[in-house]
C-alpha cells in the first residue's frame, strides 16, 4: 500500500489535501492465457480533514515516467473522467490508451497523477513488481510448453525456419532472416521494401537498393575466379561494372560517353601559344620570344616543342643566333639544349632567313604550375643584326612514362645514376653536364606516395588498436 499527499484545487475545494492510496496488480487468467495488458489502480480522495470528498466525477490524468524526475512521460492516459464514491475510485491503466510493448521491458517506471487543473501530485509512485511479473523476469526456462520443438533452448540448440522482426510495430518486417537448403540470407527492409541483402552461398553476395524504386544500385559478389561489383543508376544504360575475373577491356565496363576530360584526374593534355611580334635580339642574355604556362593535374612529364624564323641581316661578316627552351627567363645559352644558327660571312648586307626548332622534356613534381619560354640571343655578332618572328611554343602533358626518358642537366642532384659528359660549344669551350633518366624522379614520387599511404594505414591501425584497448578496459 502506497500513500501520496499533495495540495490541490478542485471546484469547491480550496487548498484541500489529496491522499491517494494505491494498489497496483496485474490480473492473470489461466496458464494458457496471456497476462492482461492493464494495471488496476485504486485511489482515495480526501479533504484536508481526512474526510472523503463529495461523490461525483473528477477529471484525472495518469502518466508513467522513466524516472522519478522525468519531464516527459513515456505513457499517458490523457484526461479521464473518473467516478468517485465515498472518496474511492478505480481505474485500469492501459484501458483507454494501450501500453507499448516495451514500456515495462527494462527500467523501473514511476506513476504520476494530476487532478483537474492542479499540478501533478508529488512525489510520484514507483510501480512495483508483482508475482506474475517477477516470475517472468527471473525464469530461466518456460514452466509450461505445449510443444518443446517450437522453442530454442538457451544453449546447445539450433533454430530452424525463418525469423521476422518488426522493431517499430508498424506492421512491416524490418529484419528477415531466411535459410535455404544450402545458404543463409539476411534482408533489411524499410516499410516492407528490401534495401539491404546479404547472402552466404557457394559465393558471398551483398546488395543494396533504394527503397523507393527497388532497383539494386550496389551489388558485390565473390566468385571463384575473382570479385565482381556493379554500380547502377535509375536507368539500364547507367551502370559501372568491375569484374576482376575478366581480363583486358572486359575488367571494367562503363556506358558510352560516361567519362569526359573533366572527370579524369591526369589525362594527357596540351597547350600552345604563338606570337606575331618581331623581336630584335641582343648578345648579352636570352630574350623571350614566346611563353606558355600550364597547370598539370598531377606529377608527370611535359614535352615542349618550339620553332621560329630567324633573320640575319645588315652585315657581310659573321652573324648568328641561339634558340632554346627554358623554364627561367633570361640567362645564357645552355649547351646542349639550344639550336645554333651561324654564318661566317655573307655576300652582302641583305637579309637572310633561317628556320630554327628545338625540343625539351621536363618532369613536373609537386610543383605542378610552370611557365616555359622559347628564347633567343645573337651569336658571335661582329656587325649587323638578328631578329626572330612567328615563334610558336607547344607543351604536351604526359602522366607517366613507359621507358627511359633521357635528358641532360647541369647538376646531378636528385639522381642516383647521373653520368658526367663533356660538351663543347661552337667556340671550342668545354663544360661538364650530366646525362640522366628523368624517370628516376617519377619513381621517387611514386615511392613517396606509397610511403605516405602506408604511414596513413599504420596510423589507422594504431587508432583502431587504441580504441579496442579502451573498450576492453571498460
Short mmCIF file of C-alpha atoms in Angstrom, two decimals:
data_model
loop_
_atom_site.label_atom_id
_atom_site.label_comp_id
_atom_site.label_asym_id
_atom_site.label_seq_id
_atom_site.Cartn_x
_atom_site.Cartn_y
_atom_site.Cartn_z
CA UNK A 1 0.00 0.00 0.00
CA UNK A 2 1.43 3.41 -1.03
CA UNK A 3 0.30 6.81 0.31
CA UNK A 4 0.84 10.09 -1.65
CA UNK A 5 -0.10 13.63 -0.46
CA UNK A 6 -0.37 16.90 -2.40
CA UNK A 7 -2.24 20.28 -2.21
CA UNK A 8 -4.93 20.52 -4.91
CA UNK A 9 -7.74 22.85 -6.10
CA UNK A 10 -10.89 21.12 -7.33
CA UNK A 11 -14.12 23.00 -7.92
CA UNK A 12 -15.49 23.91 -4.45
CA UNK A 13 -12.38 22.65 -2.62
CA UNK A 14 -9.78 25.27 -1.78
CA UNK A 15 -6.34 24.17 -0.58
CA UNK A 16 -7.59 20.67 0.12
CA UNK A 17 -5.27 17.72 0.50
CA UNK A 18 -5.30 14.66 -1.65
CA UNK A 19 -4.27 11.39 -0.16
CA UNK A 20 -4.02 8.65 -2.71
CA UNK A 21 -3.74 5.09 -1.61
CA UNK A 22 -2.79 2.79 -4.47
CA UNK A 23 -2.59 -0.86 -5.07
CA UNK A 24 -1.06 -1.96 -8.38
CA UNK A 25 -1.56 -5.51 -9.55
CA UNK A 26 -1.71 -7.44 -12.80
CA UNK A 27 -4.66 -9.69 -13.46
CA UNK A 28 -3.74 -13.13 -14.76
CA UNK A 29 -6.16 -15.59 -16.31
CA UNK A 30 -5.34 -19.24 -16.82
CA UNK A 31 -1.98 -20.80 -17.52
CA UNK A 32 -2.69 -20.92 -21.25
CA UNK A 33 -3.83 -17.28 -21.41
CA UNK A 34 -1.54 -14.23 -21.65
CA UNK A 35 -1.09 -11.63 -18.88
CA UNK A 36 -3.73 -8.89 -19.02
CA UNK A 37 -2.11 -5.76 -20.56
CA UNK A 38 -3.62 -3.38 -17.94
CA UNK A 39 -2.77 -2.31 -14.40
CA UNK A 40 -5.62 -1.86 -11.89
CA UNK A 41 -5.21 1.30 -9.81
CA UNK A 42 -7.25 2.24 -6.68
CA UNK A 43 -7.11 5.63 -5.00
CA UNK A 44 -8.86 7.58 -2.24
CA UNK A 45 -9.56 11.32 -2.36
CA UNK A 46 -9.95 13.20 0.95
CA UNK A 47 -10.09 16.80 2.05
CA UNK A 48 -7.60 18.35 4.45
CA UNK A 49 -9.51 16.90 7.46
CA UNK A 50 -9.16 13.37 6.10
CA UNK A 51 -12.84 13.10 5.18
CA UNK A 52 -13.79 11.68 1.75
CA UNK A 53 -14.51 14.25 -0.95
CA UNK A 54 -18.04 14.62 -2.21
CA UNK A 55 -19.28 11.95 -4.58
CA UNK A 56 -19.03 12.90 -8.22
CA UNK A 57 -16.91 12.82 -11.39
CA UNK A 58 -13.37 14.17 -11.33
CA UNK A 59 -11.00 14.69 -14.31
CA UNK A 60 -7.74 12.84 -13.69
CA UNK A 61 -4.62 12.29 -15.89
CA UNK A 62 -2.40 9.25 -15.20
CA UNK A 63 1.20 9.30 -16.57
CA UNK A 64 4.08 6.82 -16.44
CA UNK A 65 7.68 8.12 -16.47
CA UNK A 66 11.10 6.52 -16.95
CA UNK A 67 12.46 8.19 -13.80
CA UNK A 68 11.06 9.91 -10.74
CA UNK A 69 12.05 13.34 -12.09
CA UNK A 70 11.49 12.95 -15.86
CA UNK A 71 9.75 15.92 -17.50
CA UNK A 72 8.40 13.87 -20.40
CA UNK A 73 6.03 10.95 -19.88
CA UNK A 74 6.70 7.58 -21.52
CA UNK A 75 2.92 6.93 -21.45
CA UNK A 76 -0.14 8.98 -20.51
CA UNK A 77 -3.83 8.15 -20.24
CA UNK A 78 -4.97 11.59 -21.31
CA UNK A 79 -7.81 13.26 -19.39
CA UNK A 80 -10.16 10.64 -17.96
CA UNK A 81 -13.48 11.28 -16.19
CA UNK A 82 -13.27 9.17 -13.03
CA UNK A 83 -16.27 8.46 -10.78
CA UNK A 84 -15.55 8.89 -7.06
CA UNK A 85 -17.86 7.37 -4.42
CA UNK A 86 -17.12 7.66 -0.74
CA UNK A 87 -13.74 9.08 -1.75
CA UNK A 88 -12.77 5.85 -3.52
CA UNK A 89 -12.13 5.37 -7.26
CA UNK A 90 -10.77 2.66 -9.53
CA UNK A 91 -9.09 2.96 -12.95
CA UNK A 92 -7.39 0.41 -15.22
CA UNK A 93 -4.16 1.93 -16.55
CA UNK A 94 -3.82 1.00 -20.22
CA UNK A 95 -7.55 0.50 -20.79
CA UNK A 96 -8.13 3.69 -22.81
CA UNK A 97 -4.61 4.25 -24.16
CA UNK A 98 -2.75 0.90 -24.61
CA UNK A 99 0.77 0.41 -23.32
CA UNK A 100 3.55 -0.03 -25.85
CA UNK A 101 5.22 -3.46 -25.90
CA UNK A 102 8.46 -2.13 -24.45
CA UNK A 103 7.09 0.22 -21.78
CA UNK A 104 7.89 -2.17 -18.91
CA UNK A 105 10.66 -4.11 -20.64
CA UNK A 106 13.72 -2.96 -18.69
CA UNK A 107 13.98 0.00 -16.29
CA UNK A 108 11.81 0.99 -13.32
CA UNK A 109 8.77 3.12 -14.05
CA UNK A 110 7.08 5.86 -11.99
CA UNK A 111 3.39 6.79 -11.87
CA UNK A 112 2.31 10.43 -11.76
CA UNK A 113 -1.27 11.67 -11.14
CA UNK A 114 -2.79 15.04 -11.98
CA UNK A 115 -6.29 16.02 -10.80
CA UNK A 116 -8.19 18.80 -12.54
CA UNK A 117 -6.10 21.87 -13.34
CA UNK A 118 -3.71 21.38 -10.46
CA UNK A 119 -0.06 20.45 -10.74
CA UNK A 120 0.90 16.81 -10.73
CA UNK A 121 0.93 15.26 -7.26
CA UNK A 122 4.42 14.86 -5.80
CA UNK A 123 6.16 12.56 -5.10
CA UNK A 124 5.45 10.06 -7.86
CA UNK A 125 4.71 6.41 -7.12
CA UNK A 126 7.26 3.70 -8.02
CA UNK A 127 5.48 0.89 -9.87
CA UNK A 128 6.49 -2.26 -8.01
CA UNK A 129 6.79 -5.78 -9.41
CA UNK A 130 4.09 -8.34 -8.62
CA UNK A 131 4.27 -12.15 -8.53
CA UNK A 132 3.48 -12.89 -12.19
CA UNK A 133 5.87 -10.19 -13.47
CA UNK A 134 8.62 -11.34 -11.06
CA UNK A 135 8.35 -14.90 -12.30
CA UNK A 136 8.58 -13.75 -15.94
CA UNK A 137 11.69 -11.67 -15.22
CA UNK A 138 13.55 -14.42 -13.36
CA UNK A 139 12.52 -17.53 -15.30
CA UNK A 140 15.38 -19.44 -16.98
CA UNK A 141 13.04 -21.83 -18.78
CA UNK A 142 9.38 -21.90 -19.68
CA UNK A 143 7.23 -23.53 -17.00
CA UNK A 144 4.63 -24.78 -19.45
CA UNK A 145 5.36 -25.67 -23.07
CA UNK A 146 2.85 -27.47 -25.27
CA UNK A 147 5.47 -28.48 -27.86
CA UNK A 148 9.15 -28.23 -26.88
CA UNK A 149 10.24 -28.39 -30.53
CA UNK A 150 8.68 -24.98 -31.13
CA UNK A 151 11.25 -23.25 -28.91
CA UNK A 152 15.03 -22.68 -28.94
CA UNK A 153 16.99 -23.73 -25.86
CA UNK A 154 19.38 -21.23 -24.29
CA UNK A 155 22.41 -23.44 -25.08
CA UNK A 156 23.28 -26.21 -27.48
CA UNK A 157 20.35 -25.69 -29.82
CA UNK A 158 19.79 -24.59 -33.41
CA UNK A 159 16.77 -22.66 -34.64
CA UNK A 160 15.10 -23.87 -37.79
CA UNK A 161 12.90 -21.98 -40.21
CA UNK A 162 12.70 -18.21 -40.72
CA UNK A 163 12.85 -15.22 -38.38
CA UNK A 164 10.97 -11.95 -38.94
CA UNK A 165 11.40 -8.83 -36.78
CA UNK A 166 9.11 -5.80 -36.73
CA UNK A 167 11.09 -3.48 -34.49
CA UNK A 168 8.74 -0.47 -34.53
CA UNK A 169 5.37 -2.31 -34.53
CA UNK A 170 4.28 -0.66 -37.79
CA UNK A 171 3.12 -3.90 -39.40
CA UNK A 172 6.16 -4.13 -41.72
CA UNK A 173 9.02 -6.59 -41.34
CA UNK A 174 12.27 -4.71 -40.63
CA UNK A 175 14.66 -7.67 -40.50
CA UNK A 176 14.19 -11.00 -42.24
CA UNK A 177 16.48 -13.98 -41.62
CA UNK A 178 15.93 -16.86 -44.01
CA UNK A 179 17.64 -20.12 -44.80
CA UNK A 180 17.53 -22.34 -47.85
CA UNK A 181 18.91 -25.81 -48.44
CA UNK A 182 22.46 -24.52 -48.83
CA UNK A 183 22.53 -20.80 -47.96
CA UNK A 184 21.65 -18.20 -45.34
CA UNK A 185 20.06 -14.87 -46.18
CA UNK A 186 19.70 -11.65 -44.19
CA UNK A 187 17.35 -8.99 -45.54
CA UNK A 188 16.91 -5.48 -44.07
CA UNK A 189 13.73 -3.65 -45.05
CA UNK A 190 12.26 -0.17 -44.86
CA UNK A 191 8.45 -0.15 -44.63
CA UNK A 192 8.42 -3.63 -46.09
CA UNK A 193 10.69 -2.86 -49.05
CA UNK A 194 14.10 -4.62 -49.01
CA UNK A 195 17.10 -2.30 -49.26
CA UNK A 196 19.97 -4.44 -47.92
CA UNK A 197 20.52 -8.07 -48.93
CA UNK A 198 23.29 -10.33 -47.57
CA UNK A 199 23.60 -13.93 -48.72
CA UNK A 200 26.03 -16.72 -47.99
CA UNK A 201 26.17 -19.45 -50.64
CA UNK A 202 28.99 -21.05 -52.59
CA UNK A 203 29.70 -17.35 -53.25
CA UNK A 204 29.03 -14.35 -50.99
CA UNK A 205 26.71 -11.56 -52.11
CA UNK A 206 25.95 -8.11 -50.72
CA UNK A 207 23.35 -5.89 -52.41
CA UNK A 208 21.77 -2.54 -51.60
CA UNK A 209 18.83 -0.76 -53.21
CA UNK A 210 16.92 2.47 -52.86
CA UNK A 211 13.60 1.78 -51.19
CA UNK A 212 11.52 4.00 -53.46
CA UNK A 213 12.36 2.33 -56.79
CA UNK A 214 13.60 -1.08 -55.61
CA UNK A 215 16.42 -1.08 -58.19
CA UNK A 216 19.65 -2.67 -56.94
CA UNK A 217 22.17 0.17 -57.08
CA UNK A 218 25.12 -1.65 -55.47
CA UNK A 219 25.83 -5.34 -55.90
CA UNK A 220 29.05 -7.08 -54.79
CA UNK A 221 29.81 -10.78 -55.16
CA UNK A 222 32.74 -13.08 -54.51
CA UNK A 223 33.15 -15.65 -57.29
CA UNK A 224 35.75 -18.43 -57.54
CA UNK A 225 37.63 -16.53 -60.28
CA UNK A 226 37.55 -13.12 -58.55
CA UNK A 227 35.38 -10.32 -57.16
CA UNK A 228 32.56 -8.60 -59.05
CA UNK A 229 30.85 -5.27 -58.35
CA UNK A 230 28.05 -3.45 -60.13
CA UNK A 231 27.06 0.19 -59.56
CA UNK A 232 23.83 1.09 -61.31
CA UNK A 233 21.70 4.18 -61.68
CA UNK A 234 17.99 4.73 -62.26
CA UNK A 235 18.18 3.55 -65.89
CA UNK A 236 19.55 0.43 -67.55
CA UNK A 237 22.08 2.49 -69.51
CA UNK A 238 23.56 3.96 -66.33
CA UNK A 239 25.88 1.41 -64.79
CA UNK A 240 29.51 0.70 -63.98
CA UNK A 241 30.80 -2.86 -63.70
CA UNK A 242 34.06 -4.18 -62.24
CA UNK A 243 34.96 -7.81 -62.82
CA UNK A 244 38.37 -8.98 -61.60
CA UNK A 245 37.73 -12.40 -63.13
CA UNK A 246 37.90 -10.91 -66.63
CA UNK A 247 40.96 -9.65 -68.48
CA UNK A 248 41.77 -6.56 -70.54
CA UNK A 249 38.87 -4.47 -71.74
CA UNK A 250 36.31 -6.68 -70.00
CA UNK A 251 37.61 -5.96 -66.49
CA UNK A 252 35.84 -2.58 -66.29
CA UNK A 253 32.70 -1.82 -68.29
CA UNK A 254 31.04 1.58 -68.34
CA UNK A 255 28.39 3.17 -70.58
CA UNK A 256 29.34 5.08 -73.71
CA UNK A 257 30.18 8.76 -73.15
CA UNK A 258 30.34 8.17 -69.41
CA UNK A 259 33.77 9.77 -68.94
CA UNK A 260 34.93 13.13 -70.24
CA UNK A 261 38.07 15.13 -69.70
CA UNK A 262 36.67 16.89 -66.63
CA UNK A 263 36.31 13.54 -64.85
CA UNK A 264 39.81 12.21 -65.50
CA UNK A 265 42.46 13.22 -62.98
CA UNK A 266 45.63 13.00 -65.05
CA UNK A 267 44.77 12.54 -68.70
CA UNK A 268 47.07 13.86 -71.41
CA UNK A 269 46.62 17.47 -72.45
CA UNK A 270 48.44 20.20 -74.28
CA UNK A 271 48.69 23.96 -74.56
CA UNK A 272 50.16 26.16 -77.26
CA UNK A 273 51.00 29.81 -77.83
CA UNK A 274 52.33 31.81 -80.73
CA UNK A 275 53.27 35.43 -81.34
CA UNK A 276 53.34 37.75 -84.33
CA UNK A 277 55.80 40.16 -82.73
CA UNK A 278 59.21 40.65 -84.34
CA UNK A 279 61.90 40.59 -81.64
CA UNK A 280 65.33 42.21 -82.14
CA UNK A 281 67.90 40.06 -80.34
CA UNK A 282 70.86 41.17 -78.25
CA UNK A 283 74.10 39.47 -77.34
CA UNK A 284 74.05 39.83 -73.54
CA UNK A 285 71.21 37.48 -72.50
CA UNK A 286 68.37 35.37 -73.78
CA UNK A 287 65.27 37.28 -74.88
CA UNK A 288 61.84 35.62 -74.52
CA UNK A 289 60.11 35.42 -77.90
CA UNK A 290 57.16 33.21 -76.76
CA UNK A 291 55.99 31.76 -73.43
CA UNK A 292 53.37 29.34 -72.20
CA UNK A 293 52.01 28.44 -68.72
CA UNK A 294 50.49 25.08 -67.82
CA UNK A 295 48.88 23.67 -64.69
CA UNK A 296 49.26 19.91 -64.61
CA UNK A 297 46.64 17.80 -62.75
CA UNK A 298 49.29 15.52 -61.21
CA UNK A 299 53.05 14.87 -61.34
CA UNK A 300 54.20 13.83 -64.81
CA UNK A 301 56.14 14.91 -67.85
CA UNK A 302 55.85 17.88 -70.18
CA UNK A 303 57.24 17.73 -73.68
CA UNK A 304 57.93 21.17 -75.18
CA UNK A 305 58.34 21.93 -78.88
CA UNK A 306 59.30 25.38 -80.15
CA UNK A 307 60.05 26.89 -83.54
CA UNK A 308 60.60 30.30 -85.09
CA UNK A 309 62.08 32.09 -88.11
CA UNK A 310 65.44 33.79 -87.69
CA UNK A 311 66.56 36.79 -89.78
CA UNK A 312 70.26 37.65 -90.04
CA UNK A 313 70.96 40.95 -91.82
CA UNK A 314 72.93 44.21 -92.15
CA UNK A 315 76.41 42.65 -92.32
CA UNK A 316 78.80 40.83 -94.61
CA UNK A 317 80.70 39.49 -91.62
CA UNK A 318 79.84 36.82 -89.06
CA UNK A 319 76.30 36.68 -87.72
CA UNK A 320 74.19 34.06 -85.90
CA UNK A 321 71.67 33.26 -83.17
CA UNK A 322 70.92 30.78 -80.38
CA UNK A 323 67.33 29.46 -79.87
CA UNK A 324 66.37 27.32 -76.87
CA UNK A 325 63.57 26.32 -74.45
CA UNK A 326 63.94 27.09 -70.74
CA UNK A 327 61.77 27.37 -67.59
CA UNK A 328 63.54 30.54 -66.42
CA UNK A 329 63.59 33.76 -68.40
CA UNK A 330 66.91 35.32 -69.44
CA UNK A 331 70.34 33.86 -68.82
CA UNK A 332 72.87 32.28 -71.12
CA UNK A 333 72.58 29.64 -73.79
CA UNK A 334 72.69 26.21 -72.15
CA UNK A 335 74.55 23.52 -74.03
CA UNK A 336 73.45 21.12 -75.46
CA UNK A 337 69.79 22.25 -75.42
CA UNK A 338 69.93 25.14 -77.88
CA UNK A 339 69.77 25.30 -81.66
CA UNK A 340 72.68 27.24 -83.18
CA UNK A 341 72.34 29.23 -86.43
CA UNK A 342 75.53 30.84 -87.73
CA UNK A 343 77.10 32.15 -90.93
CA UNK A 344 80.76 33.25 -91.00
CA UNK A 345 80.29 35.69 -93.91
CA UNK A 346 77.56 36.95 -96.19
CA UNK A 347 77.76 38.10 -99.84
CA UNK A 348 76.15 41.43 -98.99
CA UNK A 349 74.16 43.20 -96.29
CA UNK A 350 70.80 41.83 -97.40
CA UNK A 351 68.50 39.80 -95.11
CA UNK A 352 68.99 36.06 -94.80
CA UNK A 353 66.23 33.83 -93.32
CA UNK A 354 66.52 30.56 -91.42
CA UNK A 355 64.13 28.20 -89.65
CA UNK A 356 65.00 27.15 -86.08
CA UNK A 357 63.33 24.48 -83.94
CA UNK A 358 64.08 22.80 -80.60
CA UNK A 359 62.57 20.38 -78.08
CA UNK A 360 62.95 19.69 -74.38
CA UNK A 361 61.39 17.38 -71.75
CA UNK A 362 60.85 18.24 -68.08
CA UNK A 363 59.46 16.25 -65.17
CA UNK A 364 56.87 18.07 -63.05
CA UNK A 365 56.98 17.03 -59.40
CA UNK A 366 54.97 18.50 -56.53
CA UNK A 367 55.08 21.92 -58.22
CA UNK A 368 52.52 21.48 -60.99
CA UNK A 369 52.27 25.04 -62.34
CA UNK A 370 55.08 26.10 -64.65
CA UNK A 371 55.82 28.78 -67.24
CA UNK A 372 58.15 27.84 -70.11
CA UNK A 373 59.94 30.17 -72.51
CA UNK A 374 61.09 29.97 -76.11
CA UNK A 375 64.04 32.38 -76.12
CA UNK A 376 66.90 33.54 -78.38
CA UNK A 377 70.04 35.71 -78.44
CA UNK A 378 72.67 36.71 -81.01
CA UNK A 379 75.79 34.58 -81.52
CA UNK A 380 79.28 35.80 -82.45
CA UNK A 381 77.92 39.02 -83.85
CA UNK A 382 80.59 41.26 -85.38
CA UNK A 383 78.34 43.75 -87.10
CA UNK A 384 74.78 43.64 -88.30
CA UNK A 385 71.62 42.45 -86.57
CA UNK A 386 69.50 39.35 -85.80
CA UNK A 387 65.78 39.07 -85.13
CA UNK A 388 63.05 36.41 -84.78
CA UNK A 389 59.44 36.32 -85.89
CA UNK A 390 56.46 33.94 -85.97
CA UNK A 391 57.54 31.93 -82.91
CA UNK A 392 55.32 29.09 -81.63
CA UNK A 393 55.66 27.07 -78.41
CA UNK A 394 53.65 23.92 -77.59
CA UNK A 395 53.52 21.96 -74.30
CA UNK A 396 52.22 18.37 -74.11
CA UNK A 397 51.50 16.89 -70.65
CA UNK A 398 52.03 13.12 -70.26
CA UNK A 399 51.16 11.49 -66.90
CA UNK A 400 53.58 8.55 -66.99
CA UNK A 401 56.48 7.04 -68.89
CA UNK A 402 56.94 3.57 -70.35
CA UNK A 403 60.69 3.58 -70.73
CA UNK A 404 63.81 5.71 -70.42
CA UNK A 405 63.32 9.48 -70.51
CA UNK A 406 66.81 10.73 -71.35
CA UNK A 407 67.83 14.30 -70.64
CA UNK A 408 70.84 16.41 -69.73
CA UNK A 409 71.13 18.55 -66.60
CA UNK A 410 73.75 20.95 -65.35
CA UNK A 411 73.81 19.40 -61.84
CA UNK A 412 73.36 15.79 -60.80
CA UNK A 413 71.47 16.45 -57.53
CA UNK A 414 68.44 14.21 -57.12
CA UNK A 415 69.68 11.49 -59.46
CA UNK A 416 71.40 8.24 -58.49
CA UNK A 417 72.56 7.30 -61.98
CA UNK A 418 73.82 10.58 -63.42
CA UNK A 419 76.60 10.11 -65.99
CA UNK A 420 79.01 13.08 -66.43
CA UNK A 421 79.84 14.02 -70.02
CA UNK A 422 81.93 16.80 -71.56
CA UNK A 423 80.31 19.01 -74.17
CA UNK A 424 81.92 21.59 -76.43
CA UNK A 425 80.22 24.68 -77.80
CA UNK A 426 80.74 26.31 -81.17
CA UNK A 427 83.60 28.38 -79.80
CA UNK A 428 85.52 25.34 -78.60
CA UNK A 429 84.70 25.94 -74.93
CA UNK A 430 84.08 22.77 -72.90
CA UNK A 431 81.84 22.14 -69.89
CA UNK A 432 80.58 19.17 -67.88
CA UNK A 433 76.90 18.19 -67.89
CA UNK A 434 75.12 15.04 -66.69
CA UNK A 435 73.08 12.59 -68.72
CA UNK A 436 70.14 11.39 -66.60
CA UNK A 437 66.92 9.43 -66.85
CA UNK A 438 64.04 11.66 -65.74
CA UNK A 439 62.07 8.53 -64.90
CA UNK A 440 64.03 8.39 -61.63
CA UNK A 441 62.03 11.41 -60.48
CA UNK A 442 58.73 9.71 -61.39
CA UNK A 443 59.66 6.53 -59.49
CA UNK A 444 60.76 8.53 -56.45
CA UNK A 445 57.45 10.43 -56.45
CA UNK A 446 55.54 7.13 -56.60
CA UNK A 447 57.60 5.69 -53.76
CA UNK A 448 56.98 8.78 -51.65
CA UNK A 449 53.24 8.49 -52.33
CA UNK A 450 53.24 4.82 -51.36
CA UNK A 451 55.17 5.60 -48.17
CA UNK A 452 52.62 8.28 -47.26
CA UNK A 453 49.74 5.86 -47.83
CA UNK A 454 51.45 3.16 -45.76
CA UNK A 455 52.04 5.62 -42.93
CA UNK A 456 48.36 6.59 -43.03
CA UNK A 457 47.32 2.93 -42.90
CA UNK A 458 49.60 2.32 -39.92
CA UNK A 459 48.07 5.35 -38.20
CA UNK A 460 44.56 3.95 -38.73
CA UNK A 461 45.67 0.56 -37.36
CA UNK A 462 47.12 2.22 -34.27
CA UNK A 463 43.93 4.21 -33.71
CA UNK A 464 41.81 1.04 -34.02
CA UNK A 465 44.07 -0.85 -31.61
CA UNK A 466 43.86 2.01 -29.11
CA UNK A 467 40.06 2.11 -29.40
CA UNK A 468 39.92 -1.67 -28.94
CA UNK A 469 42.12 -1.44 -25.85
CA UNK A 470 39.81 1.22 -24.38
CA UNK A 471 36.74 -0.95 -24.96
CA UNK A 472 38.43 -3.96 -23.37
CA UNK A 473 39.49 -1.85 -20.38
CA UNK A 474 35.88 -0.75 -19.85
#
